[in-house]
Coordinates of C-alpha atoms in Angstrom, one line a residue:
M1 CA 88.5 -75.4 42.8
T2 CA 91.8 -74.4 45.2
G3 CA 93.0 -71.6 46.2
T4 CA 91.1 -69.1 48.4
S5 CA 90.8 -66.0 46.6
A6 CA 90.6 -67.1 42.4
I7 CA 90.3 -63.6 40.5
A8 CA 88.7 -65.0 36.9
L9 CA 87.7 -62.8 34.5
V10 CA 85.2 -63.0 32.1
Q11 CA 85.7 -61.2 28.5
G12 CA 81.3 -60.9 27.0
A13 CA 79.3 -61.2 30.3
S14 CA 76.2 -58.6 29.2
R15 CA 74.2 -62.0 28.5
G16 CA 73.9 -65.5 27.8
I17 CA 76.5 -67.8 28.4
G18 CA 79.3 -64.6 29.8
L19 CA 77.0 -63.7 32.6
Q20 CA 76.2 -67.2 33.6
Y21 CA 79.5 -67.4 34.3
C22 CA 79.3 -64.3 36.4
K23 CA 76.0 -65.3 37.8
T24 CA 77.7 -69.0 38.5
L25 CA 81.7 -67.9 39.6
L26 CA 80.1 -65.0 42.4
Q27 CA 78.2 -68.0 44.2
R28 CA 81.3 -70.1 44.4
N29 CA 83.3 -69.3 48.1
T30 CA 87.2 -69.8 46.6
V31 CA 86.7 -67.2 44.0
S32 CA 87.1 -64.0 45.2
T33 CA 86.4 -61.3 42.6
V34 CA 84.8 -61.2 39.3
I35 CA 85.9 -59.2 36.7
A36 CA 82.5 -59.1 33.9
T37 CA 83.6 -57.1 30.6
C38 CA 81.1 -56.0 27.3
R39 CA 81.0 -53.5 24.8
N40 CA 77.7 -51.5 26.8
P41 CA 77.4 -52.3 30.9
D42 CA 75.4 -49.3 31.1
S43 CA 72.8 -51.4 28.8
S44 CA 73.3 -54.3 30.2
S45 CA 69.8 -55.2 33.5
G46 CA 71.1 -58.9 33.8
L47 CA 75.0 -57.9 35.0
N48 CA 73.4 -54.4 36.6
Y49 CA 71.5 -56.4 38.8
L50 CA 74.5 -58.4 39.1
K51 CA 76.5 -56.0 40.5
N52 CA 74.0 -54.3 42.6
N53 CA 73.8 -57.0 44.7
N54 CA 77.7 -58.0 44.6
S55 CA 79.4 -54.9 44.2
S56 CA 81.9 -55.8 46.7
K57 CA 82.3 -59.2 45.1
L58 CA 81.6 -57.8 40.8
H59 CA 84.0 -55.2 39.1
V60 CA 82.5 -54.5 35.7
C61 CA 84.7 -52.7 33.1
K62 CA 83.4 -51.9 29.2
L63 CA 85.3 -53.5 27.2
D64 CA 84.9 -53.6 23.3
V65 CA 86.8 -56.4 22.2
T66 CA 87.3 -55.7 19.1
N67 CA 89.6 -52.7 20.5
E68 CA 92.7 -52.8 21.8
D69 CA 93.1 -49.5 22.8
E70 CA 90.0 -50.4 25.5
I71 CA 91.6 -53.9 26.3
S72 CA 94.8 -52.3 27.7
N73 CA 93.5 -50.2 29.9
V74 CA 91.2 -52.9 31.8
Y75 CA 94.0 -54.8 31.8
K76 CA 96.2 -52.0 33.4
Y77 CA 93.4 -53.0 36.1
V78 CA 92.9 -55.6 37.3
S79 CA 97.1 -55.8 37.2
E80 CA 96.8 -52.5 39.7
N81 CA 93.7 -53.4 42.1
F82 CA 94.8 -57.0 42.0
G83 CA 98.1 -57.6 40.7
K84 CA 97.3 -61.3 38.3
L85 CA 94.3 -63.6 37.1
D86 CA 93.5 -66.8 37.9
L87 CA 90.4 -67.7 35.0
L88 CA 90.1 -65.7 32.2
I89 CA 86.8 -66.9 30.0
N90 CA 86.2 -65.2 25.9
C91 CA 82.7 -65.5 25.3
A92 CA 81.7 -62.4 23.5
G93 CA 81.4 -63.8 20.0
M94 CA 79.2 -62.5 17.3
L95 CA 77.2 -66.5 14.7
H96 CA 77.2 -62.9 11.5
P97 CA 76.3 -59.0 11.6
S98 CA 72.8 -60.4 9.8
G99 CA 72.5 -62.8 12.7
K100 CA 72.2 -65.4 10.5
G101 CA 74.6 -67.7 9.0
E102 CA 75.2 -67.7 5.6
T103 CA 73.8 -70.9 3.6
S104 CA 75.7 -70.0 0.3
L105 CA 78.8 -69.0 -1.8
R106 CA 76.0 -66.2 -2.5
S107 CA 75.9 -65.0 1.0
V108 CA 78.9 -64.1 1.7
T109 CA 81.0 -60.1 1.8
G110 CA 84.5 -59.9 3.4
Q111 CA 82.9 -56.9 5.2
D112 CA 81.2 -59.4 7.5
L113 CA 83.6 -62.3 6.3
M114 CA 86.1 -59.5 8.2
S115 CA 83.7 -58.4 11.0
T116 CA 82.7 -62.2 12.8
I117 CA 86.8 -63.4 13.0
H118 CA 87.0 -59.9 14.6
T119 CA 85.2 -60.3 17.1
N120 CA 84.8 -64.9 17.3
A121 CA 89.1 -65.3 17.0
V122 CA 91.1 -61.7 17.1
G123 CA 90.1 -60.4 19.1
P124 CA 89.9 -63.7 22.6
L125 CA 93.7 -64.0 20.9
L126 CA 95.0 -59.9 21.9
M127 CA 93.5 -61.3 25.4
A128 CA 95.3 -63.5 26.1
K129 CA 98.4 -61.1 25.1
Q130 CA 97.4 -58.4 27.3
F131 CA 96.4 -60.5 30.2
S132 CA 99.0 -63.7 30.0
P133 CA 101.3 -62.3 32.1
L134 CA 98.8 -62.0 34.9
L135 CA 97.9 -65.9 34.2
L136 CA 101.5 -66.8 34.5
N137 CA 100.9 -65.5 38.4
G138 CA 97.6 -66.7 38.3
D139 CA 97.9 -69.5 41.7
G140 CA 95.6 -72.1 41.9
L141 CA 92.6 -72.7 39.7
V142 CA 93.0 -76.1 38.9
G143 CA 93.7 -79.4 40.0
V144 CA 91.2 -80.7 42.8
R145 CA 91.4 -83.9 40.8
S146 CA 94.7 -83.5 38.9
T147 CA 97.8 -85.6 40.0
D148 CA 100.4 -83.5 38.5
P149 CA 102.1 -81.4 40.1
S150 CA 102.6 -79.5 37.3
S151 CA 99.4 -78.6 37.3
Q152 CA 98.9 -77.1 41.1
H153 CA 98.9 -72.4 40.4
C154 CA 98.4 -72.9 36.7
G155 CA 95.9 -69.8 34.5
I156 CA 93.6 -70.8 32.7
I157 CA 92.0 -69.1 29.2
A158 CA 89.8 -70.6 28.7
N159 CA 87.6 -69.7 24.7
M160 CA 84.6 -70.0 23.8
S161 CA 83.8 -72.5 20.6
A162 CA 81.7 -74.6 18.2
K163 CA 81.2 -78.2 17.5
V164 CA 81.1 -76.3 14.1
G165 CA 84.3 -74.6 14.3
S166 CA 85.5 -78.9 13.8
I167 CA 87.6 -79.1 9.9
T168 CA 87.3 -82.5 10.9
D169 CA 82.9 -83.4 11.9
N170 CA 82.3 -80.1 9.0
G171 CA 80.0 -82.6 7.4
L172 CA 77.4 -79.8 6.1
G173 CA 79.2 -76.8 4.9
G174 CA 77.2 -73.5 5.4
W175 CA 77.8 -70.9 8.0
Y176 CA 81.3 -69.7 5.7
S177 CA 82.3 -66.9 8.4
Y178 CA 81.5 -68.6 12.2
R179 CA 83.0 -71.9 11.2
M180 CA 86.1 -69.4 10.0
S181 CA 86.1 -67.9 13.2
K182 CA 85.7 -71.2 15.9
A183 CA 88.2 -73.1 13.2
A184 CA 90.3 -69.5 13.6
L185 CA 89.8 -69.5 17.3
N186 CA 91.0 -73.0 18.1
M187 CA 94.8 -72.1 16.0
A188 CA 94.9 -69.2 18.5
T189 CA 94.5 -71.8 21.3
K190 CA 96.6 -74.1 19.9
N191 CA 99.3 -71.6 19.8
L192 CA 98.9 -70.1 23.5
S193 CA 99.6 -73.3 24.4
I194 CA 102.2 -73.9 23.1
E195 CA 103.8 -70.8 23.5
L196 CA 102.5 -70.7 27.1
G197 CA 103.6 -74.2 28.2
R198 CA 107.2 -73.3 27.6
G199 CA 107.9 -71.6 31.0
R200 CA 108.1 -72.9 35.1
K201 CA 105.1 -70.9 34.9
K202 CA 102.4 -72.1 32.5
V203 CA 98.7 -71.4 30.9
I204 CA 96.6 -73.9 30.4
C205 CA 94.8 -73.4 27.3
V206 CA 91.6 -74.8 26.1
S207 CA 88.9 -74.6 23.9
L208 CA 85.0 -75.5 25.0
H209 CA 82.3 -76.5 23.2
P210 CA 79.3 -75.1 25.0
G211 CA 76.6 -77.6 23.0
T212 CA 73.0 -75.6 21.9
V213 CA 72.5 -73.2 24.5
D214 CA 69.1 -71.5 25.0
T215 CA 70.7 -68.3 24.0
D216 CA 70.0 -64.8 21.5
L217 CA 72.6 -66.3 19.3
S218 CA 71.7 -70.4 18.5
R219 CA 67.7 -69.2 18.8
P220 CA 66.3 -68.7 15.0
Y221 CA 68.4 -72.2 14.3
H222 CA 66.6 -74.4 17.5
K223 CA 64.3 -76.0 15.9
N224 CA 65.5 -79.3 14.4
V225 CA 67.9 -78.9 17.9
P226 CA 67.8 -82.8 19.4
K227 CA 69.2 -81.1 22.9
L228 CA 68.8 -78.2 24.0
F229 CA 70.1 -76.7 26.8
T230 CA 69.4 -73.2 29.9
T231 CA 72.5 -71.0 30.2
E232 CA 72.7 -72.7 34.2
Y233 CA 73.5 -76.4 32.7
S234 CA 76.2 -75.3 30.5
V235 CA 78.0 -73.1 32.7
N236 CA 77.3 -76.0 35.4
C237 CA 79.0 -79.0 32.7
L238 CA 82.5 -76.2 31.7
L239 CA 82.8 -75.5 35.5
E240 CA 83.5 -78.6 35.5
V241 CA 85.4 -79.5 32.8
I242 CA 87.7 -75.8 33.7
D243 CA 87.5 -77.4 38.0
S244 CA 89.2 -81.5 35.9
L245 CA 91.9 -79.8 33.4
S246 CA 95.7 -80.3 34.0
I247 CA 98.4 -79.0 31.7
A248 CA 98.2 -82.6 30.1
D249 CA 95.0 -80.8 28.2
S250 CA 96.7 -77.3 27.4
G251 CA 96.2 -76.9 23.5
K252 CA 92.2 -79.4 23.5
F253 CA 89.2 -79.0 22.0
L254 CA 86.8 -80.1 24.6
T255 CA 82.8 -80.8 24.9
Y256 CA 80.7 -79.4 28.1
D257 CA 81.2 -83.8 28.7
R258 CA 84.7 -83.0 29.0
T259 CA 84.7 -84.8 25.0
Q260 CA 87.6 -84.1 22.5
L261 CA 87.1 -82.1 19.7
P262 CA 88.9 -83.0 16.1
Y263 CA 89.9 -79.9 14.9

């Protein structure tokens, strides 16, 4: 990553991939500030440990991604204290309110479906709506490997998606809520890449698939997984992808190894 005072915000930072993003970004000399948000910061022992050991570099804010007022409050905090944002990572997600994906149509309920979509797709879009003005002021988390001058000084939105959100790749069915929510998130990413790529200042917007990672969300389904990643390995791979982005990548759905997935 370029620049010496990068500001990164990780939404959904209490555990799993979000918490690991915070840990890894805090170790980077090029990142001056990490803003970690989650619904209940006081109940996250991992986040509190990080805060105690990185008091000047880590800022922890309460933010429920389904609450527009809380999103607005954090936007005001970041705007007043930093005036810009270089990287927004939307991590908060749920498989299903029950913790298990629907195996058949009989298991689908409207309430559970809407709850999953609200967290996984609507929330990240509202984050983009609020923070895009600050991201347009972002000045350089990308361009390390890019030769495209227009990619220097671009803020980045990285939406954590999942391969099961690919309509083309879906050969098994099931998991209605999760699949539909991630497909909706991918559409939001594509739309954002078009709108935020029009002006003189631009924001790079991508959906990222982290692989199957050893987290609470995926733990019930580890039995038949041929390649299970630690959060540290997955995040290191994902940050390599983020480091390599150019404006030509905006709107893409990329895996941890930079393979482009079909929508």
